[in-house]
Amino acid sequence: MKTDSVYLSNTPLGEARKLWRQALESCGFFSTKPVRIAVDQALGETTAVPVYARHSSPSYNASAMDGVAVRFQDLSMASEASPVTLPRNNYLPVNTGNAIPEPYNAVVMIEDVHQLDDDAIELISPATPWQHVRTVGEDIVATEMIIPEGHVIRPIDQGALLAAGITEVKVCAKPVVTVLPTGSELIQPGSEVCPGQIIEFNSRILSGYLLQWGAKVIVHPPVSDDPDELTEAFTSASRNSDIIFTIAGASAGTRDFSGSVLGNTGKIIIHGVAIKPGKPVILALIGDTPVVGLPGYPISALLTMHLFGRELVYGFSGKPLPEQEFCEAIMSRPMHSAMGVDQFVRVTLGQVGDKLIATPSGKGAGSVMSMVRADGLLTIPSGSEGIGAGQPIRIEMLRSKREVDRTLVAIGSHDNILDLMANFLHRLDPPLRLSSAHVGSMGGIMAIRRGEAHFGGTHLLDEETGEYNVSFIKRFLPDTPLKLINLCYREQGFIVPRGNPNGIGSFTDIIDQKLSFINRQKGAGTRLLTDKVLRDSGLEPDQVPGYNHEEYT
């Protein structure tokens, strides 16, 4: 079996979606027949056809009150001054829901009835036609449309259907979707993790969204990076599923076999789309079963499933895609993008004054937490080199506008105490959220200066005075009304392997042992402190291996 795995294309997103749609239509994927199910089991299902009442409700003239059934004509002259007496054969005692037989056409409530003896009653008020009577079809008329096509059935709808004599309904079929993770390195959650092993959690993320979209999900156990095992798994899944999502093996690594296996067992429509993240995505057919080969990185997998898989689930069921909510926001800092690809950026959102501020929440296709924290998704089109700070942008919202409006925005230096504060605020006032972007102390000061944050963490050391923060605030925020609050103290130092096996206590130890150092980015408070410590030691940056290797935390 040939197992070479290369990108077959770098197709623009719009063209890829068009070709994928055409391939699905050609194999009749969207021509799904509805299924008939019991109304009792139909909660949350979508009707495939309009549903019409089989009979009226009520199906007979029914008393709406406890009292007596009368002919309204017999009470036309009744008054307090001239009560009307009805003998027993001119009225009928009734309870709520009892049938009102002819010749009766009104009901008098029991509290308005004066019992004279065992046979006669006295009434002092006239009645109107069909007073306190639920006439045939008052609620539902036979042949009336109860619910239309494409309606998501609610509990109240189930009641109306049953009341109208409907016990079964035709609903849109739910696709059976197999989620098939691949990779010899995968282990189940809860297992002891060794170097080179990865906990398999992508299938949990994807299956959760698929369930929300209305699919029936089968999660296949992880399949090793073996072409024969992958062939058997893909072929078996195609016999038992309406849609298949494979995870990983779509790229160009030496153990990435999904592309070659799908090419041998089916037909590849697209392999490689000009998007970031998610470029290696595979769109294929095994027989008439669509297969979406998702990249292995969590964000890449989720994004490509959203772009190419959501349409499959809804289209199979004959349901329209839900409308996405968008908002206009202001970018808090520059975001560069590669030409020729549509780039999708996770952002946090917060209302600061009269501006809705968007801040990138992280980068990297493997950053699950960036998606956990994200409030929206920014698309940078392929013809753009990026987005400038302060530029208006359009955001696809991942949270509701109400949630965003109740969000406090913190931009600046990060500390775990911010996460503890977020948890405390949520406990104190559940709708309240704290969204923090970690861009360093100077980044926080500049965000306050531009009016893009409610507050920012900072720990900038003034080497001349030995004082923290004050001189920087006076310099960069001279006209900004603000308060400087000392939130906490913390101890800083080198992060080393457990037990500090190399006995590192200074930069000299790092230099002498030829160890590698990783620095914080320029503008971070920790970087200013680190630079000062280095100078105080009489050392130069180029003496420390890796000093210019910067990382955000």
Coordinates of C-alpha atoms in Angstrom, one line a residue:
M1 CA 0.0 0.0 0.0
K2 CA 1.3 3.4 -0.9
T3 CA 1.5 5.5 2.3
D4 CA 3.0 8.8 1.1
S5 CA 1.1 11.7 2.8
V6 CA 1.4 15.1 1.1
Y7 CA -0.9 18.1 0.7
L8 CA -2.8 17.6 -2.5
S9 CA -3.8 21.3 -2.7
N10 CA -3.8 24.6 -0.9
T11 CA -7.4 25.4 -1.9
P12 CA -8.9 28.8 -1.0
L13 CA -11.6 28.4 1.7
G14 CA -14.5 29.6 -0.5
E15 CA -13.6 27.3 -3.3
A16 CA -13.0 24.3 -1.0
R17 CA -16.5 24.7 0.5
K18 CA -18.1 25.0 -2.9
L19 CA -16.3 21.8 -4.2
W20 CA -17.2 20.0 -1.0
R21 CA -20.9 21.0 -1.4
Q22 CA -21.0 19.9 -5.0
A23 CA -19.5 16.5 -4.1
L24 CA -22.0 15.9 -1.4
E25 CA -24.9 16.9 -3.7
S26 CA -23.6 14.6 -6.4
C27 CA -23.8 11.5 -4.1
G28 CA -27.3 12.5 -2.8
F29 CA -26.1 13.1 0.7
F30 CA -28.7 15.8 1.4
S31 CA -31.6 13.7 0.1
T32 CA -32.4 12.1 3.5
K33 CA -35.8 10.6 4.1
P34 CA -37.6 11.7 7.3
V35 CA -38.3 9.2 10.1
R36 CA -41.5 8.6 12.0
I37 CA -41.3 8.5 15.8
A38 CA -43.7 8.6 18.8
V39 CA -44.6 12.1 20.0
D40 CA -43.5 11.0 23.5
Q41 CA -40.0 10.6 22.1
A42 CA -40.0 13.7 19.9
L43 CA -38.7 16.4 22.3
G44 CA -36.0 18.4 20.7
E45 CA -36.6 16.8 17.3
T46 CA -37.2 18.8 14.1
T47 CA -40.4 18.3 12.1
A48 CA -39.8 17.1 8.5
V49 CA -43.4 18.0 7.4
P50 CA -46.2 20.2 8.8
V51 CA -48.4 18.4 11.3
Y52 CA -52.2 18.8 11.2
A53 CA -54.8 18.1 13.9
R54 CA -56.6 14.7 13.6
H55 CA -59.5 15.9 15.7
S56 CA -60.7 19.0 17.5
S57 CA -59.9 19.9 21.1
P58 CA -62.1 19.8 22.9
S59 CA -64.0 17.4 20.7
Y60 CA -67.3 18.1 22.5
N61 CA -68.9 21.0 24.2
A62 CA -67.4 20.9 27.7
S63 CA -68.2 22.7 30.9
A64 CA -65.5 25.2 31.9
M65 CA -66.8 25.5 35.5
D66 CA -68.4 23.5 38.3
G67 CA -72.1 24.5 38.3
V68 CA -75.3 23.8 36.4
A69 CA -76.0 23.6 32.7
V70 CA -79.0 25.6 31.5
R71 CA -80.6 27.0 28.4
F72 CA -79.6 30.7 28.4
Q73 CA -83.1 31.6 27.0
D74 CA -84.6 30.4 30.3
L75 CA -82.7 33.1 32.2
S76 CA -83.3 36.1 30.0
M77 CA -85.5 37.8 32.6
A78 CA -83.6 36.8 35.7
S79 CA -82.6 39.5 38.2
E80 CA -82.3 40.0 42.0
A81 CA -85.8 41.6 42.0
S82 CA -87.2 38.8 39.9
P83 CA -85.3 35.5 40.3
V84 CA -86.0 32.7 38.0
T85 CA -86.8 29.3 39.4
L86 CA -85.8 26.2 37.4
P87 CA -87.2 22.8 38.1
R88 CA -84.9 19.7 38.0
N89 CA -85.8 18.8 34.4
N90 CA -84.7 22.3 33.2
Y91 CA -81.0 22.1 34.4
L92 CA -78.2 19.6 34.7
P93 CA -75.5 19.6 37.5
V94 CA -72.0 19.5 35.9
N95 CA -68.4 19.5 36.9
T96 CA -65.5 21.1 35.0
G97 CA -64.9 19.0 31.8
N98 CA -68.3 17.4 31.7
A99 CA -70.1 17.2 28.4
I100 CA -72.9 19.7 27.8
P101 CA -75.7 17.8 26.1
E102 CA -78.5 19.4 24.1
P103 CA -80.6 21.4 24.7
Y104 CA -78.3 23.1 27.2
N105 CA -76.1 26.0 25.9
A106 CA -74.7 27.8 29.0
V107 CA -73.3 27.0 32.5
V108 CA -73.9 29.0 35.7
M109 CA -71.1 28.7 38.3
I110 CA -72.1 26.8 41.4
E111 CA -71.5 29.9 43.6
D112 CA -74.2 31.7 41.7
V113 CA -76.8 28.9 42.2
H114 CA -79.3 29.1 45.1
Q115 CA -80.6 25.6 45.9
L116 CA -84.3 25.8 46.9
D117 CA -84.9 22.1 47.6
D118 CA -83.8 18.8 46.1
D119 CA -85.4 19.6 42.8
A120 CA -85.4 23.3 42.1
I121 CA -82.8 26.1 41.9
E122 CA -83.1 29.9 41.9
L123 CA -80.9 32.1 39.7
I124 CA -80.8 35.9 39.8
S125 CA -78.6 36.7 36.7
P126 CA -79.2 36.2 33.0
A127 CA -76.8 34.0 31.0
T128 CA -75.2 34.5 27.6
P129 CA -75.0 31.9 24.9
W130 CA -72.2 29.3 25.6
Q131 CA -71.3 31.1 28.9
H132 CA -68.6 29.0 30.7
V133 CA -68.7 26.4 28.0
R134 CA -65.6 25.3 26.0
T135 CA -67.1 24.7 22.6
V136 CA -65.9 22.1 20.1
G137 CA -62.6 23.3 18.6
E138 CA -62.1 26.2 21.1
D139 CA -58.4 25.2 21.3
I140 CA -57.7 23.1 18.3
V141 CA -59.8 22.6 15.2
A142 CA -59.5 19.3 13.2
T143 CA -57.3 19.8 10.1
E144 CA -55.6 22.9 11.7
M145 CA -51.8 23.0 11.4
I146 CA -50.4 22.4 14.8
I147 CA -46.7 23.0 14.0
P148 CA -45.0 23.7 10.7
E149 CA -42.1 22.0 8.9
G150 CA -38.7 22.7 10.4
H151 CA -40.0 23.3 13.9
V152 CA -38.0 22.1 16.9
I153 CA -40.5 20.3 19.1
R154 CA -40.9 21.7 22.7
P155 CA -42.7 20.1 25.6
I156 CA -45.7 22.4 25.0
D157 CA -45.8 21.2 21.3
Q158 CA -45.9 17.6 22.5
G159 CA -49.0 18.4 24.6
A160 CA -50.7 20.1 21.7
L161 CA -50.0 17.2 19.3
L162 CA -51.4 14.7 21.7
A163 CA -54.4 16.8 22.4
A164 CA -55.0 16.9 18.6
G165 CA -54.9 13.1 18.4
I166 CA -51.4 12.9 17.0
T167 CA -49.3 10.1 18.4
E168 CA -46.5 9.9 15.8
V169 CA -44.7 12.6 13.8
K170 CA -42.3 12.7 10.9
V171 CA -39.0 14.3 12.0
C172 CA -35.7 15.0 10.3
A173 CA -33.4 12.0 10.6
K174 CA -30.4 12.5 12.9
P175 CA -27.1 11.5 11.3
V176 CA -25.0 8.7 12.9
V177 CA -21.6 10.3 13.2
T178 CA -18.4 8.3 14.0
V179 CA -15.5 10.3 15.6
L180 CA -12.4 8.3 15.0
P181 CA -9.1 9.5 16.7
T182 CA -5.9 8.2 15.3
G183 CA -2.4 8.0 16.7
S184 CA -0.2 5.4 18.4
E185 CA 0.7 7.9 21.1
L186 CA -2.9 8.3 22.4
I187 CA -4.0 7.1 25.8
Q188 CA -7.4 7.3 27.5
P189 CA -8.1 10.0 30.1
G190 CA -7.2 8.9 33.6
S191 CA -4.2 6.9 32.5
E192 CA -0.7 7.5 33.8
V193 CA 1.0 9.8 31.2
C194 CA 4.6 8.9 30.1
P195 CA 6.8 11.0 27.9
G196 CA 5.6 10.7 24.3
Q197 CA 2.0 9.9 25.3
I198 CA -0.9 12.2 24.8
I199 CA -4.3 12.0 26.6
E200 CA -7.0 11.6 23.9
F201 CA -9.5 14.4 24.6
N202 CA -10.2 15.7 21.1
S203 CA -13.1 13.2 20.6
R204 CA -14.8 14.5 23.8
I205 CA -14.7 18.1 22.5
L206 CA -15.9 17.2 19.0
S207 CA -18.6 14.7 20.1
G208 CA -20.0 17.3 22.5
Y209 CA -20.5 19.8 19.7
L210 CA -21.9 17.1 17.4
L211 CA -24.5 16.2 20.1
Q212 CA -25.4 19.9 20.4
W213 CA -25.9 20.0 16.6
G214 CA -28.3 17.1 16.7
A215 CA -26.2 14.1 15.7
K216 CA -26.0 10.6 17.1
V217 CA -22.4 10.1 18.0
I218 CA -20.2 7.0 18.1
V219 CA -16.7 7.6 19.5
H220 CA -14.3 5.0 18.1
P221 CA -11.4 3.8 20.2
P222 CA -8.1 5.4 19.1
V223 CA -6.5 3.7 16.1
S224 CA -2.7 3.2 15.8
D225 CA -0.7 4.8 13.0
D226 CA -0.8 1.7 11.0
P227 CA -2.2 1.8 7.4
D228 CA -3.9 -1.6 7.6
E229 CA -5.6 -0.8 10.9
L230 CA -6.6 2.6 9.7
T231 CA -8.1 1.0 6.5
E232 CA -10.1 -1.5 8.5
A233 CA -11.4 1.3 10.9
F234 CA -12.3 3.7 8.1
T235 CA -14.0 1.0 6.1
S236 CA -16.0 -0.3 9.0
A237 CA -17.1 3.2 10.1
S238 CA -18.3 3.9 6.6
R239 CA -20.6 0.9 6.8
N240 CA -22.1 2.0 10.1
S241 CA -22.1 5.8 9.9
D242 CA -23.6 8.6 7.9
I243 CA -20.6 10.9 8.5
I244 CA -17.1 10.2 9.7
F245 CA -14.7 12.6 11.4
T246 CA -11.1 11.3 11.7
I247 CA -8.7 13.1 14.0
A248 CA -5.0 13.5 13.2
G249 CA -2.9 11.9 10.6
A250 CA -3.9 14.5 8.0
S251 CA -0.6 16.4 7.8
A252 CA 2.7 15.5 6.1
G253 CA 4.6 13.7 8.9
T254 CA 6.2 10.2 8.5
R255 CA 3.3 8.7 10.5
D256 CA 0.5 10.6 8.9
F257 CA -1.4 8.0 6.9
S258 CA -5.0 9.4 6.9
G259 CA -4.6 11.0 3.4
S260 CA -3.1 7.9 1.7
V261 CA -5.6 5.5 3.4
L262 CA -8.5 7.6 2.4
G263 CA -7.2 7.9 -1.1
N264 CA -7.0 4.1 -1.4
T265 CA -10.3 3.3 0.3
G266 CA -12.3 6.2 -1.2
K267 CA -12.0 9.4 -3.1
I268 CA -10.3 12.6 -1.8
I269 CA -12.1 15.8 -2.8
I270 CA -9.8 18.3 -1.1
H271 CA -6.6 17.8 0.9
G272 CA -5.3 21.1 2.2
V273 CA -7.2 24.3 2.5
A274 CA -5.7 27.8 2.8
I275 CA -6.7 28.4 6.4
K276 CA -4.8 28.9 9.6
P277 CA -5.2 26.9 11.8
G278 CA -6.4 23.8 10.0
K279 CA -4.6 23.7 6.7
P280 CA -4.1 19.9 6.5
V281 CA -7.9 19.1 6.5
I282 CA -9.0 16.3 4.3
L283 CA -12.5 16.2 2.6
A284 CA -13.2 12.8 1.2
L285 CA -15.9 10.2 0.4
I286 CA -15.8 6.5 1.1
G287 CA -18.7 5.3 -1.2
D288 CA -21.4 7.9 -0.4
T289 CA -20.2 8.5 3.2
P290 CA -18.5 11.8 3.7
V291 CA -15.2 11.8 5.7
V292 CA -13.6 14.9 7.2
G293 CA -10.0 14.3 8.1
L294 CA -9.4 16.8 10.9
P295 CA -5.9 17.9 11.9
G296 CA -4.7 16.6 15.3
Y297 CA -4.3 20.0 17.1
P298 CA -7.4 20.7 19.1
I299 CA -8.1 24.2 17.8
S300 CA -7.4 23.1 14.2
A301 CA -9.8 20.1 14.6
L302 CA -12.5 22.2 16.2
L303 CA -12.3 25.0 13.6
T304 CA -12.3 22.6 10.6
M305 CA -15.2 20.7 12.0
H306 CA -17.0 24.0 12.4
L307 CA -16.2 25.0 8.8
F308 CA -16.8 21.7 7.0
G309 CA -18.7 19.4 9.3
R310 CA -21.5 21.5 10.8
E311 CA -23.1 21.8 7.4
L312 CA -23.0 18.0 7.1
V313 CA -24.9 17.5 10.3
Y314 CA -27.6 20.1 9.7
G315 CA -27.8 19.4 5.9
F316 CA -28.4 15.6 6.5
S317 CA -31.3 16.5 8.8
G318 CA -32.7 19.0 6.4
K319 CA -32.3 21.8 8.9
P320 CA -31.0 25.3 8.2
L321 CA -27.7 26.3 9.8
P322 CA -28.3 28.5 12.9
E323 CA -27.6 32.1 12.3
Q324 CA -24.3 33.3 13.8
E325 CA -24.3 36.4 15.9
F326 CA -21.7 39.0 15.0
C327 CA -20.6 42.3 16.6
E328 CA -18.3 45.2 15.8
A329 CA -15.3 45.7 18.1
I330 CA -12.0 47.5 18.3
M331 CA -8.7 45.6 18.2
S332 CA -6.7 46.2 21.3
R333 CA -3.3 45.3 19.8
P334 CA -1.8 44.5 16.3
M335 CA -2.3 41.1 14.9
H336 CA -0.1 40.0 12.0
S337 CA -1.3 37.5 9.4
A338 CA 0.3 35.5 6.6
M339 CA -0.8 36.5 3.1
G340 CA -2.7 33.9 1.2
V341 CA -4.6 32.2 4.0
D342 CA -7.8 33.0 5.9
Q343 CA -6.6 33.2 9.5
F344 CA -9.0 32.6 12.5
V345 CA -8.0 34.3 15.7
R346 CA -9.6 33.7 19.1
V347 CA -10.4 36.9 21.0
T348 CA -11.8 38.0 24.3
L349 CA -14.4 40.8 24.4
G350 CA -15.3 43.4 26.9
Q351 CA -17.2 46.7 26.9
V352 CA -14.9 49.4 28.2
G353 CA -16.7 52.8 28.1
D354 CA -18.4 53.1 24.8
K355 CA -16.0 50.7 23.0
L356 CA -16.2 46.9 22.7
I357 CA -12.6 45.8 22.9
A358 CA -11.3 42.6 21.3
T359 CA -8.0 41.1 22.5
P360 CA -6.4 38.0 21.1
S361 CA -6.7 35.3 23.7
G362 CA -3.8 33.2 22.6
K363 CA -2.0 31.7 19.6
G364 CA -1.2 28.2 18.5
A365 CA -3.4 25.4 17.2
G366 CA -2.8 23.4 20.3
S367 CA -3.9 26.0 22.8
V368 CA -7.1 24.6 24.2
M369 CA -7.3 27.3 26.9
S370 CA -7.3 30.0 24.3
M371 CA -10.6 28.6 23.2
V372 CA -11.9 28.1 26.7
R373 CA -11.3 31.8 27.4
A374 CA -12.4 33.0 23.9
D375 CA -15.6 35.2 23.5
G376 CA -15.4 35.4 19.8
L377 CA -13.6 34.5 16.6
L378 CA -11.9 37.0 14.3
T379 CA -11.4 36.2 10.6
I380 CA -8.4 37.9 8.9
P381 CA -9.0 37.4 5.2
S382 CA -6.4 35.9 2.9
G383 CA -5.6 39.2 1.2
S384 CA -4.7 41.0 4.5
E385 CA -1.4 41.2 6.2
G386 CA -3.1 41.7 9.6
I387 CA -5.1 44.0 11.8
G388 CA -3.8 47.2 13.4
A389 CA -4.4 48.3 17.0
G390 CA -7.5 50.4 17.3
Q391 CA -8.9 49.1 14.0
P392 CA -12.6 48.3 13.8
I393 CA -13.2 44.6 13.2
R394 CA -16.2 42.2 12.9
I395 CA -16.3 39.3 15.4
E396 CA -18.3 36.1 15.3
M397 CA -19.5 35.8 18.9
L398 CA -19.0 32.6 20.8
R399 CA -20.8 34.0 23.9
S400 CA -23.9 36.0 24.2
K401 CA -23.8 39.8 24.1
R402 CA -25.3 39.8 27.6
E403 CA -22.3 37.8 28.9
V404 CA -19.9 40.1 27.2
D405 CA -21.6 43.1 28.7
R406 CA -21.0 41.7 32.1
T407 CA -17.3 41.1 31.6
L408 CA -14.5 43.0 33.3
V409 CA -11.4 43.3 31.1
A410 CA -8.0 43.0 32.6
I411 CA -5.0 43.5 30.2
G412 CA -1.4 43.4 31.5
S413 CA 0.8 41.3 33.6
H414 CA -0.6 38.0 34.7
D415 CA -0.7 36.3 38.0
N416 CA -2.7 33.3 39.2
I417 CA -4.5 35.6 41.6
L418 CA -6.4 36.9 38.6
D419 CA -7.9 33.4 38.1
L420 CA -8.8 33.2 41.7
M421 CA -10.4 36.7 41.5
A422 CA -12.4 35.5 38.4
N423 CA -13.7 32.5 40.4
F424 CA -14.6 34.7 43.4
L425 CA -16.4 37.3 41.3
H426 CA -18.4 34.6 39.6
R427 CA -19.4 33.1 43.0
L428 CA -20.3 36.6 44.2
D429 CA -22.3 37.5 41.1
P430 CA -22.7 34.6 38.7
P431 CA -23.3 36.8 35.5
L432 CA -20.1 38.7 36.2
R433 CA -17.0 37.5 34.4
L434 CA -13.3 38.5 34.4
S435 CA -11.5 38.2 31.1
S436 CA -7.7 38.7 31.3
A437 CA -5.2 39.0 28.5
H438 CA -1.6 38.5 29.4
V439 CA 0.6 41.0 27.5
G440 CA 3.0 42.1 30.2
S441 CA 3.1 45.2 32.4
M442 CA 3.8 47.8 29.8
G443 CA 1.1 46.3 27.6
G444 CA -1.3 46.8 30.5
I445 CA -0.3 50.4 31.0
M446 CA -0.7 51.1 27.3
A447 CA -4.1 49.4 27.3
I448 CA -5.3 51.7 30.1
R449 CA -3.9 54.6 28.2
R450 CA -5.9 53.7 25.1
G451 CA -9.1 53.0 27.2
E452 CA -9.1 49.3 26.3
A453 CA -9.2 47.8 29.7
H454 CA -10.9 48.3 33.1
F455 CA -7.7 47.5 34.9
G456 CA -4.3 46.0 34.3
G457 CA -1.7 44.1 36.3
T458 CA 1.8 45.8 36.5
H459 CA 5.0 45.2 38.4
L460 CA 7.5 47.5 36.7
L461 CA 10.7 48.2 38.7
D462 CA 12.3 51.7 38.5
E463 CA 16.0 50.9 38.8
E464 CA 16.9 54.4 39.9
T465 CA 14.4 54.7 42.8
G466 CA 13.9 51.0 43.5
E467 CA 10.2 51.8 43.4
Y468 CA 7.6 49.8 41.5
N469 CA 5.1 51.1 39.0
V470 CA 4.7 54.8 40.1
S471 CA 7.2 56.4 37.8
F472 CA 5.9 54.5 34.8
I473 CA 2.4 55.5 35.5
K474 CA 3.3 59.1 35.9
R475 CA 5.3 59.0 32.7
F476 CA 2.7 57.2 30.5
L477 CA -0.6 58.0 32.2
P478 CA -0.1 61.6 33.4
D479 CA -3.7 62.7 32.5
T480 CA -5.5 59.4 33.1
P481 CA -7.8 59.3 36.2
L482 CA -6.9 56.1 37.9
K483 CA -6.1 54.3 41.2
L484 CA -3.0 52.3 41.9
I485 CA -3.9 49.4 44.2
N486 CA -1.3 47.1 45.7
L487 CA -2.9 43.7 45.1
C488 CA -0.3 41.3 46.3
Y489 CA 3.4 40.5 46.8
R490 CA 5.1 37.6 45.1
E491 CA 8.5 36.0 45.0
Q492 CA 10.3 35.7 41.7
G493 CA 13.2 33.5 40.6
F494 CA 14.4 30.9 38.1
I495 CA 12.1 28.0 37.1
V496 CA 14.2 24.9 37.2
P497 CA 13.7 21.1 37.2
R498 CA 12.3 19.6 40.4
G499 CA 15.0 19.5 43.0
N500 CA 17.2 22.0 41.2
P501 CA 19.6 19.2 40.1
N502 CA 22.1 21.7 38.7
G503 CA 22.2 23.8 41.8
I504 CA 21.3 27.0 39.9
G505 CA 21.3 30.1 42.0
S506 CA 22.5 32.8 39.7
F507 CA 23.2 33.6 36.0
T508 CA 26.8 32.7 36.6
D509 CA 25.8 29.1 37.4
I510 CA 23.9 29.0 34.1
I511 CA 26.9 30.3 32.1
D512 CA 29.4 28.1 33.8
Q513 CA 27.4 24.9 33.2
K514 CA 26.5 26.0 29.6
L515 CA 22.8 25.6 30.4
S516 CA 20.0 27.1 28.2
F517 CA 18.0 30.1 29.5
I518 CA 14.5 31.2 28.3
N519 CA 13.6 34.8 28.9
R520 CA 10.4 36.8 29.3
Q521 CA 9.3 39.2 26.5
K522 CA 10.5 42.9 26.5
G523 CA 8.1 45.2 28.4
A524 CA 7.2 42.6 31.0
G525 CA 7.9 43.5 34.6
T526 CA 9.7 40.2 35.1
R527 CA 12.0 41.1 32.1
L528 CA 12.9 44.5 33.6
L529 CA 13.8 42.8 36.9
T530 CA 15.8 40.1 35.0
D531 CA 17.7 42.7 33.0
K532 CA 18.6 44.6 36.3
V533 CA 19.7 41.4 38.0
L534 CA 21.9 40.6 35.0
R535 CA 23.5 44.1 35.0
D536 CA 24.0 44.0 38.8
S537 CA 25.9 40.7 38.2
G538 CA 28.2 42.5 35.8
L539 CA 27.1 40.3 32.9
E540 CA 26.1 41.0 29.3
P541 CA 23.0 39.4 27.6
D542 CA 25.1 37.6 25.0
Q543 CA 27.0 35.8 27.8
V544 CA 23.8 33.9 28.8
P545 CA 22.8 31.1 26.3
G546 CA 19.2 31.7 25.2
Y547 CA 18.9 35.1 26.8
N548 CA 17.2 36.5 23.7
H549 CA 14.8 33.5 23.4
E550 CA 11.6 35.2 24.6
E551 CA 8.3 33.6 25.7
Y552 CA 5.0 35.0 26.8
T553 CA 3.5 33.5 30.0

